[in-house]
Short mmCIF file of C-alpha atoms and ligand atoms in Angstrom, two decimals:
data_model
loop_
_atom_site.label_atom_id
_atom_site.label_comp_id
_atom_site.label_asym_id
_atom_site.label_seq_id
_atom_site.Cartn_x
_atom_site.Cartn_y
_atom_site.Cartn_z
CA UNK R 1 0.06 0.07 -0.07
CA UNK R 2 1.31 3.30 -1.03
CA UNK R 3 -0.31 5.43 1.62
CA UNK R 4 -0.18 5.34 5.59
CA UNK R 5 -3.19 7.16 6.69
CA UNK R 6 -7.01 7.71 5.80
CA UNK R 7 -6.61 11.43 4.81
CA UNK R 8 -3.83 11.21 2.48
CA UNK R 9 -5.47 8.14 0.81
CA UNK R 10 -8.55 10.12 0.25
CA UNK R 11 -6.81 13.02 -1.05
CA UNK R 12 -5.03 10.95 -3.62
CA UNK R 13 -8.28 9.17 -4.71
CA UNK R 14 -9.97 12.39 -5.06
CA UNK R 15 -7.20 13.86 -7.07
CA UNK R 16 -6.92 11.01 -9.40
CA UNK R 17 -3.32 10.18 -8.14
CA UNK R 18 -4.42 6.50 -7.02
CA UNK R 19 -7.33 4.28 -7.71
CA UNK R 20 -9.07 2.12 -4.98
CA UNK R 21 -8.63 -0.76 -7.63
CA UNK R 22 -4.78 -0.24 -7.35
CA UNK R 23 -4.76 -0.26 -3.67
CA UNK R 24 -6.43 -3.54 -3.48
CA UNK R 25 -4.47 -5.00 -6.01
CA UNK R 26 -1.25 -3.75 -4.30
CA UNK R 27 -2.48 -5.80 -1.21
CA UNK R 28 -3.40 -8.98 -3.04
CA UNK R 29 0.01 -8.89 -4.75
CA UNK R 30 1.98 -8.55 -1.29
CA UNK R 31 -0.25 -11.34 0.13
CA UNK R 32 0.47 -13.61 -3.02
CA UNK R 33 4.31 -12.87 -2.74
CA UNK R 34 4.14 -13.41 1.09
CA UNK R 35 2.32 -16.58 0.90
CA UNK R 36 5.30 -18.07 -1.46
CA UNK R 37 8.20 -16.47 0.73
CA UNK R 38 10.61 -18.44 3.01
CA UNK R 39 9.16 -17.07 6.28
CA UNK R 40 5.47 -15.92 5.42
CA UNK R 41 4.10 -13.31 7.65
CA UNK R 42 0.75 -15.20 7.38
CA UNK R 43 -1.25 -11.88 8.35
CA UNK R 44 -3.95 -12.54 5.72
CA UNK R 45 -5.45 -15.89 5.43
CA UNK R 46 -7.34 -15.08 2.36
CA UNK R 47 -8.21 -12.06 -0.04
CA UNK R 48 -11.91 -11.65 -0.59
CA UNK R 49 -12.26 -12.28 -4.30
CA UNK R 50 -15.01 -9.45 -4.80
CA UNK R 51 -12.68 -7.04 -3.44
CA UNK R 52 -11.34 -5.80 -6.75
CA UNK R 53 -15.02 -5.45 -8.12
CA UNK R 54 -16.11 -3.23 -5.14
CA UNK R 55 -12.91 -1.24 -5.81
CA UNK R 56 -13.58 -0.76 -9.63
CA UNK R 57 -17.38 0.41 -8.47
CA UNK R 58 -15.90 2.89 -5.99
CA UNK R 59 -13.60 4.19 -8.67
CA UNK R 60 -16.31 4.64 -11.18
CA UNK R 61 -18.19 6.81 -8.68
CA UNK R 62 -15.08 8.91 -7.84
CA UNK R 63 -14.38 9.40 -11.65
CA UNK R 64 -18.14 10.46 -12.39
CA UNK R 65 -17.76 12.83 -9.47
CA UNK R 66 -14.45 14.14 -10.62
CA UNK R 67 -16.11 15.05 -13.94
CA UNK R 68 -18.73 16.85 -12.10
CA UNK R 69 -16.24 19.17 -10.31
CA UNK R 70 -14.96 19.78 -6.83
CA UNK R 71 -18.22 20.22 -5.32
CA UNK R 72 -19.74 16.73 -6.50
CA UNK R 73 -16.32 15.08 -5.35
CA UNK R 74 -17.06 16.82 -2.00
CA UNK R 75 -20.82 15.75 -2.03
CA UNK R 76 -19.76 12.07 -2.71
CA UNK R 77 -17.28 11.88 0.02
CA UNK R 78 -19.78 13.62 2.47
CA UNK R 79 -22.12 10.77 1.88
CA UNK R 80 -19.41 8.01 1.81
CA UNK R 81 -16.53 9.13 3.85
CA UNK R 82 -14.57 6.12 3.43
CA UNK R 83 -15.05 5.47 -0.15
CA UNK R 84 -12.54 3.19 -1.77
CA UNK R 85 -10.50 2.40 1.32
CA UNK R 86 -9.55 -1.31 1.94
CA UNK R 87 -9.55 -2.73 5.46
CA UNK R 88 -8.69 -6.10 6.99
CA UNK R 89 -10.97 -8.18 8.95
CA UNK R 90 -10.34 -10.74 11.67
CA UNK R 91 -11.66 -14.08 11.12
CA UNK R 92 -14.16 -14.07 13.63
CA UNK R 93 -16.20 -11.37 12.02
CA UNK R 94 -18.94 -12.15 9.53
CA UNK R 95 -18.52 -10.81 6.00
CA UNK R 96 -21.42 -12.15 3.80
CA UNK R 97 -20.67 -14.84 1.18
CA UNK R 98 -17.10 -15.18 2.47
CA UNK R 99 -15.56 -17.92 4.67
CA UNK R 100 -15.21 -17.44 8.46
CA UNK R 101 -13.41 -20.00 10.82
CA UNK R 102 -12.03 -18.13 14.00
CA UNK R 103 -8.88 -20.11 13.10
CA UNK R 104 -10.44 -23.17 13.98
CA UNK R 105 -10.99 -26.44 12.12
CA UNK R 106 -14.22 -26.76 13.68
CA UNK R 107 -15.63 -23.97 11.33
CA UNK R 108 -13.83 -25.38 8.25
CA UNK R 109 -15.99 -24.71 5.30
CA UNK R 110 -18.55 -22.24 7.16
CA UNK R 111 -19.52 -19.30 4.99
CA UNK R 112 -21.06 -16.41 6.68
CA UNK R 113 -24.77 -15.76 5.73
CA UNK R 114 -24.92 -12.41 6.57
CA UNK R 115 -22.73 -9.02 7.22
CA UNK R 116 -21.99 -8.23 10.74
CA UNK R 117 -23.20 -4.77 11.68
CA UNK R 118 -19.78 -3.40 11.79
CA UNK R 119 -19.04 -4.80 8.32
CA UNK R 120 -22.38 -3.29 6.77
CA UNK R 121 -21.62 0.18 8.30
CA UNK R 122 -18.13 0.45 6.85
CA UNK R 123 -19.08 -0.82 3.49
CA UNK R 124 -22.12 1.83 3.67
CA UNK R 125 -19.49 4.55 4.43
CA UNK R 126 -17.67 3.12 0.89
CA UNK R 127 -14.94 1.10 2.69
CA UNK R 128 -13.96 -2.28 1.16
CA UNK R 129 -13.49 -5.27 3.16
CA UNK R 130 -10.01 -6.66 1.67
CA UNK R 131 -9.70 -10.07 3.30
CA UNK R 132 -9.70 -12.38 6.22
CA UNK R 133 -6.94 -12.30 8.91
CA UNK R 134 -5.17 -14.79 11.01
CA UNK R 135 -6.11 -15.04 14.84
CA UNK R 136 -5.54 -17.13 17.87
CA UNK R 137 -8.35 -19.78 17.68
CA UNK R 138 -11.62 -18.55 18.90
CA UNK R 139 -9.66 -15.40 19.82
CA UNK R 140 -8.00 -17.19 22.77
CA UNK R 141 -4.44 -16.28 23.17
CA UNK R 142 -2.10 -13.43 23.35
CA UNK R 143 0.43 -14.44 20.24
CA UNK R 144 -1.55 -15.83 17.15
CA UNK R 145 0.33 -19.08 17.74
CA UNK R 146 -3.01 -20.97 18.65
CA UNK R 147 -4.18 -20.97 15.10
CA UNK R 148 -5.03 -23.72 12.80
CA UNK R 149 -3.05 -21.80 10.16
CA UNK R 150 0.16 -21.40 11.88
CA UNK R 151 1.36 -18.35 13.52
CA UNK R 152 1.23 -14.66 12.24
CA UNK R 153 4.84 -13.52 12.44
CA UNK R 154 5.81 -9.67 13.51
CA UNK R 155 6.51 -7.73 10.43
CA UNK R 156 9.27 -5.68 12.36
CA UNK R 157 11.13 -8.80 13.09
CA UNK R 158 9.78 -12.36 11.72
CA UNK R 159 11.35 -14.27 14.59
CA UNK R 160 8.83 -12.63 16.98
CA UNK R 161 5.14 -13.14 17.42
CA UNK R 162 2.54 -10.55 16.33
CA UNK R 163 0.61 -10.68 19.71
CA UNK R 164 -2.83 -12.11 19.88
CA UNK R 165 -5.53 -12.64 19.61
CA UNK R 166 -5.63 -10.28 16.71
CA UNK R 167 -2.33 -10.79 15.47
CA UNK R 168 -3.22 -10.96 11.89
CA UNK R 169 -4.99 -7.67 11.56
CA UNK R 170 -2.33 -5.83 13.64
CA UNK R 171 0.50 -7.16 11.23
CA UNK R 172 -1.43 -6.50 8.00
CA UNK R 173 -1.59 -2.88 9.12
CA UNK R 174 1.78 -2.92 10.56
CA UNK R 175 3.00 -4.46 7.33
CA UNK R 176 1.41 -1.74 5.02
CA UNK R 177 -0.90 -4.54 3.64
CA UNK R 178 -4.15 -2.68 5.00
CA UNK R 179 -4.99 0.73 5.64
CA UNK R 180 -6.94 -0.20 8.69
CA UNK R 181 -8.30 -3.35 10.22
CA UNK R 182 -10.94 -4.71 12.67
CA UNK R 183 -10.08 -6.91 15.57
CA UNK R 184 -11.91 -8.11 18.52
CA UNK R 185 -11.18 -7.49 22.27
CA UNK R 186 -12.13 -9.83 25.11
CA UNK R 187 -9.33 -8.89 27.29
CA UNK R 188 -6.84 -7.16 25.08
CA UNK R 189 -6.57 -8.80 21.90
CA UNK R 190 -6.64 -5.46 19.77
CA UNK R 191 -4.36 -3.56 22.09
CA UNK R 192 -1.67 -6.01 22.96
CA UNK R 193 -0.96 -7.00 19.04
CA UNK R 194 -1.14 -3.08 18.10
CA UNK R 195 1.57 -2.68 21.03
CA UNK R 196 3.73 -5.58 19.64
CA UNK R 197 3.49 -4.45 15.93
CA UNK R 198 4.06 -0.58 16.65
CA UNK R 199 0.69 0.65 15.60
CA UNK R 200 -2.46 2.12 17.48
CA UNK R 201 -5.25 -0.10 18.59
CA UNK R 202 -8.57 0.95 20.34
CA UNK R 203 -10.76 -0.98 22.38
CA UNK R 204 -14.27 0.97 22.73
CA UNK R 205 -16.47 1.11 25.55
CA UNK R 206 -18.62 -2.01 25.94
CA UNK R 207 -21.73 -1.39 23.49
CA UNK R 208 -20.29 1.33 21.38
CA UNK R 209 -19.71 -1.31 18.34
CA UNK R 210 -22.25 -3.86 17.74
CA UNK R 211 -21.37 -7.43 18.25
CA UNK R 212 -24.01 -8.80 15.63
CA UNK R 213 -22.26 -11.08 13.55
CA UNK R 214 -19.19 -11.13 15.47
CA UNK R 215 -18.48 -14.82 17.03
CA UNK R 216 -18.97 -14.78 20.66
CA UNK R 217 -15.97 -15.62 23.16
CA UNK R 218 -17.14 -13.92 26.67
CA UNK R 219 -20.12 -12.10 25.62
CA UNK R 220 -20.01 -9.46 28.70
CA UNK R 221 -16.55 -8.66 27.74
CA UNK R 222 -16.42 -8.94 23.82
CA UNK R 223 -15.96 -5.72 21.69
CA UNK R 224 -14.76 -5.10 18.14
CA UNK R 225 -11.76 -3.05 18.03
CA UNK R 226 -9.62 -1.08 15.46
CA UNK R 227 -6.17 -1.12 14.26
CA UNK R 228 -4.47 1.62 12.20
CA UNK R 229 -1.21 3.93 11.75
CA UNK R 230 -3.00 6.81 13.40
CA UNK R 231 -5.44 7.76 16.10
CA UNK R 232 -7.20 10.02 13.12
CA UNK R 233 -7.71 6.88 11.11
CA UNK R 234 -9.43 5.10 13.77
CA UNK R 235 -11.49 7.91 14.67
CA UNK R 236 -12.68 8.19 11.19
CA UNK R 237 -13.67 4.62 11.08
CA UNK R 238 -15.18 4.67 14.24
CA UNK R 239 -17.39 7.58 13.48
CA UNK R 240 -19.01 5.55 10.82
CA UNK R 241 -19.37 2.18 12.89
CA UNK R 242 -20.49 3.24 16.39
CA UNK R 243 -23.89 3.49 17.82
CA UNK R 244 -26.98 1.45 18.70
CA UNK R 245 -27.77 -1.56 16.56
CA UNK R 246 -31.36 -3.24 16.58
CA UNK R 247 -29.60 -6.64 16.41
CA UNK R 248 -27.41 -6.08 19.59
CA UNK R 249 -29.38 -5.11 22.83
CA UNK R 250 -26.10 -4.28 24.49
CA UNK R 251 -25.40 -1.57 21.83
CA UNK R 252 -24.99 1.90 22.76
CA UNK R 253 -24.60 5.40 21.27
CA UNK R 254 -21.43 7.18 21.49
CA UNK R 255 -21.88 10.72 22.15
CA UNK R 256 -20.27 12.98 19.80
CA UNK R 257 -19.31 10.15 17.38
CA UNK R 258 -19.92 12.23 14.24
CA UNK R 259 -17.34 14.90 15.23
CA UNK R 260 -14.70 12.05 15.45
CA UNK R 261 -14.43 12.10 11.51
CA UNK R 262 -12.40 15.30 12.08
CA UNK R 263 -10.31 14.71 15.16
CA UNK R 264 -8.56 17.31 16.65
CA UNK R 265 -5.20 16.85 18.62
CA UNK R 266 -5.34 18.53 22.16
CA UNK R 267 -3.33 21.75 22.33
CA UNK R 268 -0.50 22.19 24.90
CA UNK R 269 -2.77 24.21 26.87
CA UNK R 270 -5.68 21.56 26.77
CA UNK R 271 -3.06 18.72 27.90
CA UNK R 272 -2.02 21.02 30.77
CA UNK R 273 -5.71 20.69 31.95
CA UNK R 274 -5.69 16.98 31.94
CA UNK R 275 -5.52 14.87 35.48
CA UNK R 276 -3.81 11.89 34.89
CA UNK R 277 -3.61 8.64 36.90
CA UNK R 278 -1.28 5.69 37.06
CA UNK R 279 -2.20 2.50 38.90
CA UNK R 280 0.65 1.95 41.42
CA UNK R 281 -0.08 -1.73 41.08
CA UNK R 282 1.13 -1.83 37.56
CA UNK R 283 4.39 0.12 38.38
CA UNK R 284 5.44 -2.42 40.88
CA UNK R 285 4.68 -5.33 39.02
CA UNK R 286 7.67 -7.69 39.09
CA UNK R 287 7.70 -8.86 35.38
CA UNK R 288 7.79 -5.36 34.22
CA UNK R 289 10.57 -5.29 31.82
CA UNK R 290 12.86 -2.28 32.14
CA UNK R 291 12.98 -1.11 28.60
CA UNK R 292 9.14 -1.09 28.83
CA UNK R 293 9.53 1.07 31.75
CA UNK R 294 11.91 3.35 30.36
CA UNK R 295 9.44 4.12 27.33
CA UNK R 296 6.48 4.43 29.86
CA UNK R 297 8.97 7.13 31.62
CA UNK R 298 9.41 9.06 28.33
CA UNK R 299 5.57 9.44 28.07
CA UNK R 300 5.12 10.54 31.37
CA UNK R 301 7.93 13.46 30.85
CA UNK R 302 6.17 14.43 27.60
CA UNK R 303 2.88 14.71 29.45
CA UNK R 304 4.65 16.54 32.55
CA UNK R 305 6.60 18.94 30.14
CA UNK R 306 3.15 20.05 28.63
CA UNK R 307 1.86 20.51 32.20
CA UNK R 308 -0.41 17.52 32.75
CA UNK R 309 -1.05 16.69 36.30
CA UNK R 310 0.07 13.27 36.96
CA UNK R 311 -0.80 11.02 40.29
CA UNK R 312 0.12 7.56 41.07
CA UNK R 313 -2.94 5.85 42.48
CA UNK R 314 -3.45 2.95 44.62
CA UNK R 315 -5.88 0.55 43.35
CA UNK R 316 -5.31 -2.91 45.10
CA UNK R 317 -8.37 -4.58 43.33
CA UNK R 318 -6.18 -4.36 40.01
CA UNK R 319 -3.86 -7.27 41.43
CA UNK R 320 -7.12 -9.52 40.79
CA UNK R 321 -8.10 -8.39 37.65
CA UNK R 322 -6.29 -11.12 35.55
CA UNK R 323 -7.80 -14.06 37.86
CA UNK R 324 -11.15 -12.42 37.60
CA UNK R 325 -10.96 -12.14 33.88
CA UNK R 326 -10.10 -15.59 33.44
CA UNK R 327 -12.83 -17.09 35.63
CA UNK R 328 -15.25 -14.97 34.01
CA UNK R 329 -14.05 -15.23 30.11
CA UNK R 330 -13.50 -19.03 30.41
CA UNK R 331 -16.88 -19.65 31.84
CA UNK R 332 -18.72 -17.66 29.19
CA UNK R 333 -16.46 -19.40 26.45
CA UNK R 334 -17.60 -22.78 27.76
CA UNK R 335 -20.96 -21.86 27.47
CA UNK R 336 -20.75 -19.96 23.97
CA UNK R 337 -18.87 -22.46 22.20
CA UNK R 338 -21.39 -25.18 23.24
CA UNK R 339 -23.20 -24.34 19.85
CA UNK R 340 -20.44 -26.04 17.80
CA UNK R 341 -21.70 -29.36 17.88
CA UNK R 342 -21.18 -30.58 14.53
CA UNK R 343 -24.90 -30.07 13.72
CA UNK R 344 -25.45 -26.37 13.07
CA UNK R 345 -21.93 -24.85 11.86
CA UNK R 346 -18.79 -25.93 9.86
CA UNK R 347 -17.30 -29.12 10.34
CA UNK R 348 -19.07 -32.57 10.89
CA UNK R 349 -17.27 -35.91 11.79
CA UNK R 350 -19.12 -38.99 10.83
CA UNK R 351 -21.86 -39.59 13.23
CA UNK R 352 -20.77 -43.37 13.72
CA UNK R 353 -23.01 -44.55 16.60
CA UNK R 354 -25.40 -41.47 16.77
CA UNK R 355 -25.51 -37.94 18.14
CA UNK R 356 -23.53 -38.53 21.27
CA UNK R 357 -20.53 -39.70 19.23
CA UNK R 358 -20.88 -36.96 16.23
CA UNK R 359 -20.63 -34.29 19.11
CA UNK R 360 -17.68 -35.66 20.96
CA UNK R 361 -15.92 -36.74 17.58
CA UNK R 362 -16.44 -33.32 15.85
CA UNK R 363 -15.56 -31.29 18.92
CA UNK R 364 -12.49 -33.60 19.92
CA UNK R 365 -11.02 -33.33 16.22
CA UNK R 366 -12.50 -29.76 15.82
CA UNK R 367 -10.99 -27.82 18.80
CA UNK R 368 -7.35 -27.26 19.19
CA UNK R 369 -5.70 -27.99 22.73
CA UNK R 370 -6.09 -24.18 23.91
CA UNK R 371 -9.53 -24.23 23.29
CA UNK R 372 -10.29 -27.46 24.87
CA UNK R 373 -8.28 -26.25 27.86
CA UNK R 374 -10.60 -23.46 28.23
CA UNK R 375 -13.78 -25.40 27.59
CA UNK R 376 -12.75 -27.72 30.40
CA UNK R 377 -11.80 -25.02 32.96
CA UNK R 378 -14.87 -22.80 32.22
CA UNK R 379 -17.17 -25.88 32.56
CA UNK R 380 -15.43 -26.90 35.85
CA UNK R 381 -15.78 -23.34 37.34
CA UNK R 382 -19.53 -23.32 36.21
CA UNK R 383 -20.05 -26.74 37.69
CA UNK R 384 -22.51 -26.98 40.66
CA UNK R 385 -19.81 -27.52 43.54
CA UNK R 386 -17.76 -24.40 42.14
CA UNK R 387 -20.46 -21.85 40.82
CA UNK R 388 -21.12 -20.64 44.29
CA UNK R 389 -17.59 -20.05 44.94
CA UNK R 390 -14.96 -19.30 41.96
CA UNK R 391 -17.43 -17.80 39.44
CA UNK R 392 -19.20 -15.47 42.27
CA UNK R 393 -15.72 -14.39 43.42
CA UNK R 394 -14.63 -13.55 39.85
CA UNK R 395 -17.86 -11.54 39.46
CA UNK R 396 -17.48 -9.70 42.92
CA UNK R 397 -13.91 -8.78 41.95
CA UNK R 398 -15.26 -7.50 38.48
CA UNK R 399 -18.19 -5.42 40.34
CA UNK R 400 -15.44 -3.74 42.30
CA UNK R 401 -13.06 -3.08 39.66
CA UNK R 402 -16.08 -1.47 37.72
CA UNK R 403 -17.01 0.73 40.69
CA UNK R 404 -13.32 1.87 41.56
CA UNK R 405 -12.62 2.77 38.00
CA UNK R 406 -15.94 4.79 37.83
CA UNK R 407 -14.91 6.52 41.04
CA UNK R 408 -11.44 7.15 39.70
CA UNK R 409 -12.64 8.72 36.54
CA UNK R 410 -14.68 11.19 38.72
CA UNK R 411 -11.33 12.77 39.48
CA UNK R 412 -9.13 11.77 36.49
CA UNK R 413 -9.48 12.30 32.90
CA UNK R 414 -7.05 9.45 31.68
CA UNK R 415 -5.23 6.48 33.33
CA UNK R 416 -2.04 5.55 31.67
CA UNK R 417 0.12 2.42 31.88
CA UNK R 418 2.15 0.28 29.57
CA UNK R 419 -0.17 -2.23 27.30
CA UNK R 420 2.05 -5.24 28.20
CA UNK R 421 4.76 -5.84 30.95
CA UNK R 422 6.98 -6.95 28.03
CA UNK R 423 7.38 -6.53 23.96
CA UNK R 424 6.62 -9.19 21.44
CA UNK R 425 8.43 -12.22 22.43
CA UNK R 426 10.11 -15.04 20.24
CA UNK R 427 7.80 -17.62 18.64
CA UNK R 428 7.49 -20.72 20.69
CA UNK R 429 8.84 -19.16 23.65
CA UNK R 430 5.47 -19.20 25.70
CA UNK R 431 3.47 -21.50 23.57
CA UNK R 432 3.78 -24.33 25.99
CA UNK R 433 3.43 -22.39 29.26
CA UNK R 434 -0.40 -21.18 29.22
CA UNK R 435 0.19 -19.19 32.60
CA UNK R 436 2.81 -17.45 31.19
CA UNK R 437 0.85 -16.33 28.09
CA UNK R 438 -2.03 -15.47 30.34
CA UNK R 439 0.24 -12.95 32.20
CA UNK R 440 0.71 -10.94 28.92
CA UNK R 441 -2.52 -9.79 29.55
CA UNK R 442 -1.70 -8.45 33.30
CA UNK R 443 -2.36 -4.54 32.14
CA UNK R 444 -5.14 -5.02 29.42
CA UNK R 445 -8.09 -6.92 31.24
CA UNK R 446 -8.93 -4.33 33.84
CA UNK R 447 -10.41 -2.42 30.88
CA UNK R 448 -12.72 -5.08 29.72
CA UNK R 449 -13.85 -5.91 33.08
CA UNK R 450 -14.78 -2.41 33.61
CA UNK R 451 -16.26 -1.88 30.32
CA UNK R 452 -14.41 1.27 29.70
CA UNK R 453 -12.28 2.21 26.56
CA UNK R 454 -8.37 2.32 25.98
CA UNK R 455 -5.89 2.83 23.04
CA UNK R 456 -2.34 1.42 22.72
CA UNK R 457 -0.19 4.07 21.65
CA UNK R 458 3.14 3.04 19.73
CA UNK R 459 5.44 4.84 22.13
CA UNK R 460 8.83 3.63 21.69
CA UNK R 461 11.34 0.64 21.25
CA UNK R 462 13.24 -1.60 23.47
CA UNK R 463 17.09 -1.33 23.34
CA UNK R 464 19.06 -2.72 20.46
CA UNK R 465 20.12 -5.56 22.94
CA UNK R 466 16.50 -6.48 23.36
CA UNK R 467 15.68 -6.58 19.77
CA UNK R 468 14.39 -2.99 19.27
CA UNK R 469 10.76 -4.25 19.28
CA UNK R 470 7.95 -1.69 19.53
CA UNK R 471 6.30 -0.74 23.00
CA UNK R 472 3.01 0.43 23.51
CA UNK R 473 1.57 2.69 26.12
CA UNK R 474 -2.15 2.61 26.92
CA UNK R 475 -4.29 5.82 27.48
CA UNK R 476 -7.34 4.42 29.27
CA UNK R 477 -10.67 6.52 29.34
CA UNK R 478 -13.93 6.25 31.30
CA UNK R 479 -17.15 4.87 29.71
CA UNK R 480 -17.72 6.80 26.35
CA UNK R 481 -14.51 9.04 26.70
CA UNK R 482 -13.14 7.79 23.35
CA UNK R 483 -12.69 11.29 22.10
CA UNK R 484 -10.59 12.11 24.98
CA UNK R 485 -8.30 9.20 24.55
CA UNK R 486 -8.15 9.49 20.81
CA UNK R 487 -7.43 13.30 21.09
CA UNK R 488 -4.51 12.59 23.50
CA UNK R 489 -3.32 9.83 21.19
CA UNK R 490 -3.42 12.26 18.35
CA UNK R 491 -1.26 14.96 20.16
CA UNK R 492 1.38 12.03 20.88
CA UNK R 493 1.11 10.90 17.21
CA UNK R 494 1.68 14.80 16.04
CA UNK R 495 4.74 15.04 18.14
CA UNK R 496 6.01 11.44 17.54
CA UNK R 497 4.90 10.50 13.81
CA UNK R 498 5.58 6.92 13.20
CA UNK R 499 7.10 6.39 16.59
CA UNK R 500 6.58 2.72 16.50
CA UNK R 501 7.60 1.58 13.11
CA UNK R 502 9.37 3.48 10.48
CA UNK R 503 7.05 3.80 7.52
CA UNK R 504 8.78 2.98 3.95
N1 LIG G 601 -5.38 -13.21 25.93
C1 LIG G 601 -6.99 -13.16 26.24
C2 LIG G 601 -7.17 -14.44 26.25
O1 LIG G 601 -6.49 -15.36 25.83
C3 LIG G 601 -7.53 -12.03 25.61
C4 LIG G 601 -8.05 -12.54 24.52
C5 LIG G 601 -9.14 -11.38 23.62
O2 LIG G 601 -9.12 -10.45 24.20
N2 LIG G 601 -9.95 -12.07 22.58
O3 LIG G 601 -8.47 -14.42 26.83
#
């Protein structure tokens, strides 16, 4: 892709310097080349076969409007603000007529019968779904190594993981194979790969983006998220996607969504007026790598130099967030994944002796080991003798996190902390140690539990000795405070363009 942000691409499309079809073709060519390379990135699993035709249609509209003069062009883009822009889609979001597998053998051969609301809204604004991206199976993981298609590698250094579970979408954007991408979050799956791949990743307030057409993992936590090179790109896409959807009862309007199309960075004096909190618990985390701490200090220095007030706050409940998250997420997953029974969706293994056998065989052969582990743990937690204990404890901790965060945001505008205690690790390093993998989510899950919003910002790199890998820092805001964190992130981007990765 020749362009790195939405505004530049729109300007070039309007001026006729580039066509939408050439953008799509460029990505398809890169995908084909990558597939046959010695160490494939494996970000995309498939390019949609109708993307070029959709792009040509967009080009026809743009050419006709250009012939009608500037006002016709402006009118066209006012109606379809993302016209002709290709985006990548995680493999758990439905795009009508295209395969959807959640990177699982159990959904082999499944074709989505309808569009997810987020897809329909992006297409209505003129954007073009480009292809399906890799992920951890059923979005369970933090490295995209738990995929039936093999891992997605990190574009900065292919020996490293891309992060997960939205590693495919993050790598696709980071490697300039897509302008922006849709991922999903249950406990950090957009922010974590964004930080590992050196790009921006936003988790919205629970409800802001419809979950209709998105395969459920932990329904009380799941949200669609956005990945891009700039906060402005994320804001532009969010402004056409956000809001109530009659197909999702948990959906909610985002106040001021329309104005996100024209995101303004905060001025220095506006930053001086911000009150910022840092949870003490995260600063004291034993596994916090020094390089990550150094990058975090730089972000604090940047904020302080502009006059923002920063306090370290004591939130002991955050120490229990990861335990609470895994109890709740796995319980909900065990329940949600019971629908994959060999009867209704995807793969079916020969029924043999009857339905019980069909069910057992299909699930045994269809699910990978990590998904099975989680179904077993989830059902164990939900079983009668434990439901009064473990699950309720998880829910009690969650309620406390929610109320403490709500209280905190009465006095503070933004909470900042690293996205992850460490940067991307080498492939294979944690894949056999589930607990270590789960600890990658130490700083992200409180956001999902509290149903608030947070963006991972590419803030720097580790030292050369540690591989010069990108480091992400989070700006988290209270419920529906997307504009606040996006504006601050845009100020960061203005002062540190392309901080995460060198744009070619
Ligand atoms: N890594 C976390 C998990 O495995 C989060 C995944 C996600 O957000 N989908 O559950």
